[in-house]
Amino acid sequence: MSEITNTFITLEEMEAATNRLLETAQKVGADTWQQRAKNQTPHCKFGEEGICCRICTMGPCRITPKAPRGICGCDRDGIVGRNYLKFTAGGAATHSDHGRSIAHTLYLAREDGDYKVTDAEKLKRIAKEWDIETEGRDIYDIAHEVAEVGLLEYGKPFGVQRFLKRAPEVRQKKWHDAEIEPRAIDREVSQSLHMTHMGCSSKAEALVRQSLRAGMSDGWGGSMMGTELSDVLFGTPKPVDTNANLGVMEEDMVNIVVHGHDPSLSEMVVFYAQDPEMVALAKEMGAKGINVCGVCCTANEVAMRHGIPMAGNFLSQENVVLTGACEAIVVDVQCIFPALGPLSKCFHTKFITTSPIAQMPDSEYIEFHEENAGANAKKIVEMAVRNFQNRNKELVHIPQLKTNATVGYSVEAIKKCLDGVTNSHVDEIGTLKPLVDAVRSGVLRGAVALVGCNNPRVRPDYSHIELMKKLIANDIICVVSGCSAQAAAKSGLLSKEAKNLCGEGLKRVCELVDIPPVLHMGSCVDISRMMVLVADLAKDWTEEIDISDLPVVGCAPEYMSEKAVSIGNYVVSTGITTFLGVNPYTKGGPGVEQWLQHDVEDWVGAHFEVELDMDKMCNRMMEVIEEKRTKLNI
Ligand code: MSK
């Protein structure tokens, strides 16, 4: 690995590194996403516009000027709206099932088990929030009851999600009046699929309303469960230094890349990679030791809790194998290319799948259960270590790109950082008032939440990086998660040196609080942290305001997944206008677009904007922030 860390890495340098890896791909006859994206172009226009319907076997039906309705009579808005709702439900189901799995893990936590309670204080706070007795009780009894109550949120017959109460009252009322308060999480996903069945809803308004509600069941339900209970189990993130980009892979060590989302697996792999027995075995195999690094959201999870380096984001997943130095890529769920199977066969790399939810051809499947987590993780680490001797040294090329990054800004950590500067500590939870003051005085103009994937449809990472640079130069602080966070990390924007790219106001805040101008808040499920942050910010304002009044916007400039669409729905529902840089397959339904991009404003005080030009998008985001400031008289 390069001993040198780069302060900043340009996109051109990253692209040159990728091109060099693609030469290796060609040499070994490997298929890559760059080639497959070309093979898939041009894309189907009907699919792109969302006007293809295949929810029954009378079709498939496609909307054209000659055929403006499907065989059942459904028009283009009905088809687009149903497709949009199905897309959302897919994302809500995925995040929420992740949250459920974490709740199960918490239920199995034991003092002497593989999984333990790490943040007992946070556990007690959640228990109190949920009216669960904590006084005089064993911490594991509390944990098991919290887990059980959390699991019931998925199927309870009555009532709405418990976490909604974290929002300002005025926001809760808006949700109630708009009829988008999520009930049981599974019910919202299930009802979405019922509504999109042949012969059910085809009215744009109803389909959009349920999309918001299903999204809410994710952001204020399943995702929040995933985040909060992960913190209880593995620790609430606090600022920690790490490194990013492909240069974090080590030429003379066993490299294990963890990829996916659920920290239950990666936590165990990280633990056993430090096991003296495994380290000794690695040395026996001729390596200097074991290096674990991450890709995608798993990278975020282990970076913010253990400082594990981040090799890259979604579209870097093939690159780690192409270095020829990856002994094992170990995956759990979500955002994993099936291509890793055939690709790993061109190298010595072991592609290890672990979840019944994400089974793929050409992988070695080691089913991972919370009950046998330790034993399985040890087996995986041992497989990787023994594989070091099979490495073909002639194929090894690790790009010498590596940045510094400070990660792990949970809401609790942000409050603690502010507290350190102002001594404004009011109780164990802290306050965001110093941040409110900075925004009110204009030292900070506002904030943008940048989230989501990268995507071959656009120049990967370009929008994430360029938008962040422009925003911080204009005194707008960025909070980031998921692959957007890693785009920032790869380029150096999560380092404290990035303050030198800021406007005067933000630079001063960074120096005073000792933070980078782009704050890493975690993985995709951790966008729920951003919801708590804006809720607390609105409550900590001089007098409580609604979230939609805050000079804050959301942005997913390169997203690709169903989860991202679900996220968009809950971020907008929370009152944050959200900018998308990729069309969500709605162009063919002007009625649906009218609702999403304009009329939902009446329900939730926010809307979507789709803008493919990044300069225009950036200007428009700053315009919205300034409009909000004007309305607040600041
Ligand atoms: S991993 S959903 S590619 S952000 Fe959460 Fe990245 Fe998007 Fe997956």
Tab-separated table of N, CA and C and ligand atoms in Angstrom, residues 95 259-261 295-298 300 313-315 317 334-336 451-454 464 481-486 523-525 527 558-564 567, ligand 1:
chain	number	residue	atom	x	y	z
A	95	HIS	N	-34.900	-2.112	3.146
A	95	HIS	CA	-34.355	-1.449	4.337
A	95	HIS	C	-34.991	-2.001	5.606
A	259	HIS	N	-18.658	-6.404	2.032
A	259	HIS	CA	-19.509	-5.652	1.101
A	259	HIS	C	-20.969	-5.997	1.389
A	260	GLY	N	-21.826	-5.017	1.328
A	260	GLY	CA	-23.244	-5.241	1.567
A	260	GLY	C	-23.784	-4.194	2.522
A	261	HIS	N	-24.565	-4.626	3.495
A	261	HIS	CA	-25.214	-3.654	4.376
A	261	HIS	C	-25.323	-4.028	5.848
A	295	VAL	N	-16.546	-2.081	1.126
A	295	VAL	CA	-17.148	-1.511	-0.077
A	295	VAL	C	-18.619	-1.262	0.234
A	296	CYS	N	-19.176	-0.218	-0.344
A	296	CYS	CA	-20.603	0.111	-0.200
A	296	CYS	C	-20.941	0.394	1.271
A	297	CYS	N	-22.174	0.114	1.669
A	297	CYS	CA	-22.587	0.544	3.004
A	297	CYS	C	-21.933	-0.231	4.133
A	298	THR	N	-21.555	-1.487	3.865
A	298	THR	CA	-20.820	-2.212	4.897
A	298	THR	C	-19.550	-1.449	5.239
A	300	ASN	N	-19.203	1.726	5.229
A	300	ASN	CA	-19.593	2.810	6.137
A	300	ASN	C	-19.772	2.296	7.566
A	313	ASN	N	-16.946	2.634	-3.363
A	313	ASN	CA	-18.407	2.555	-3.300
A	313	ASN	C	-18.952	1.592	-4.344
A	314	PHE	N	-20.250	1.709	-4.601
A	314	PHE	CA	-20.978	0.735	-5.424
A	314	PHE	C	-20.234	0.336	-6.698
A	315	LEU	N	-19.838	1.327	-7.506
A	315	LEU	CA	-19.211	0.994	-8.782
A	315	LEU	C	-17.721	0.690	-8.647
A	317	GLN	N	-16.932	-1.958	-6.750
A	317	GLN	CA	-16.910	-3.329	-6.235
A	317	GLN	C	-16.150	-4.289	-7.136
A	334	GLN	N	-27.823	-6.788	-0.451
A	334	GLN	CA	-28.072	-5.524	-1.173
A	334	GLN	C	-26.848	-4.945	-1.886
A	335	CYS	N	-27.110	-4.512	-3.113
A	335	CYS	CA	-26.149	-3.753	-3.930
A	335	CYS	C	-24.926	-4.566	-4.350
A	336	ILE	N	-25.067	-5.882	-4.327
A	336	ILE	CA	-23.954	-6.757	-4.706
A	336	ILE	C	-24.147	-7.177	-6.165
A	451	VAL	N	-26.972	11.930	-0.653
A	451	VAL	CA	-27.085	10.495	-0.374
A	451	VAL	C	-27.123	9.707	-1.682
A	452	GLY	N	-27.150	8.416	-1.521
A	452	GLY	CA	-27.410	7.539	-2.661
A	452	GLY	C	-26.168	7.060	-3.383
A	453	CYS	N	-26.467	6.277	-4.389
A	453	CYS	CA	-25.500	5.443	-5.096
A	453	CYS	C	-24.710	6.240	-6.118
A	454	ASN	N	-23.807	5.537	-6.842
A	454	ASN	CA	-23.358	6.053	-8.122
A	454	ASN	C	-23.927	5.145	-9.215
A	464	HIS	N	-21.633	13.840	-7.235
A	464	HIS	CA	-21.436	13.874	-5.778
A	464	HIS	C	-20.306	14.855	-5.427
A	481	SER	N	-24.228	10.186	3.302
A	481	SER	CA	-24.302	8.779	3.724
A	481	SER	C	-24.178	7.897	2.494
A	482	GLY	N	-24.129	6.594	2.725
A	482	GLY	CA	-24.118	5.617	1.634
A	482	GLY	C	-22.942	5.831	0.695
A	483	CYS	N	-23.193	5.614	-0.593
A	483	CYS	CA	-22.101	5.695	-1.572
A	483	CYS	C	-21.728	7.137	-1.868
A	484	SER	N	-22.607	8.081	-1.560
A	484	SER	CA	-22.260	9.487	-1.684
A	484	SER	C	-21.140	9.807	-0.687
A	485	ALA	N	-21.261	9.254	0.517
A	485	ALA	CA	-20.240	9.468	1.550
A	485	ALA	C	-18.896	8.926	1.084
A	486	GLN	N	-18.955	7.787	0.384
A	486	GLN	CA	-17.678	7.209	-0.060
A	486	GLN	C	-17.089	7.949	-1.248
A	523	SER	N	-24.444	4.724	6.764
A	523	SER	CA	-24.877	3.932	5.612
A	523	SER	C	-26.244	4.403	5.128
A	524	CYS	N	-26.831	3.656	4.187
A	524	CYS	CA	-28.145	4.061	3.648
A	524	CYS	C	-29.225	4.082	4.724
A	525	VAL	N	-29.260	3.062	5.593
A	525	VAL	CA	-30.301	3.081	6.637
A	525	VAL	C	-30.102	4.272	7.570
A	527	ILE	N	-29.761	7.244	6.894
A	527	ILE	CA	-30.420	8.496	6.506
A	527	ILE	C	-31.495	8.801	7.558
A	558	GLU	N	-27.027	10.595	-8.173
A	558	GLU	CA	-26.633	9.482	-9.048
A	558	GLU	C	-27.292	8.173	-8.615
A	559	TYR	N	-28.399	8.256	-7.902
A	559	TYR	CA	-28.970	7.044	-7.297
A	559	TYR	C	-29.360	6.024	-8.367
A	560	MET	N	-29.476	4.764	-7.938
A	560	MET	CA	-29.920	3.734	-8.878
A	560	MET	C	-30.933	2.771	-8.278
A	561	SER	N	-31.045	2.675	-6.952
A	561	SER	CA	-31.776	1.536	-6.382
A	561	SER	C	-33.200	1.873	-5.960
A	562	GLU	N	-33.988	0.820	-5.763
A	562	GLU	CA	-35.346	0.987	-5.228
A	562	GLU	C	-35.284	1.645	-3.854
A	563	LYS	N	-34.262	1.279	-3.097
A	563	LYS	CA	-34.125	1.853	-1.744
A	563	LYS	C	-34.020	3.373	-1.813
A	564	ALA	N	-33.296	3.849	-2.830
A	564	ALA	CA	-33.107	5.296	-2.940
A	564	ALA	C	-34.439	5.996	-3.214
A	567	ILE	N	-36.259	6.126	-0.032
A	567	ILE	CA	-35.656	7.192	0.791
A	567	ILE	C	-36.191	8.552	0.347
B	1	MSK	S1	-24.877	0.926	-0.813
B	1	MSK	S2	-28.321	1.642	-2.200
B	1	MSK	S3	-25.434	1.598	-3.952
B	1	MSK	S4	-25.950	4.170	-1.739
B	1	MSK	FE1	-26.156	1.433	0.576
B	1	MSK	FE2	-24.607	2.507	-2.213
B	1	MSK	FE3	-26.975	2.932	-3.203
B	1	MSK	FE4	-26.373	0.591	-2.365
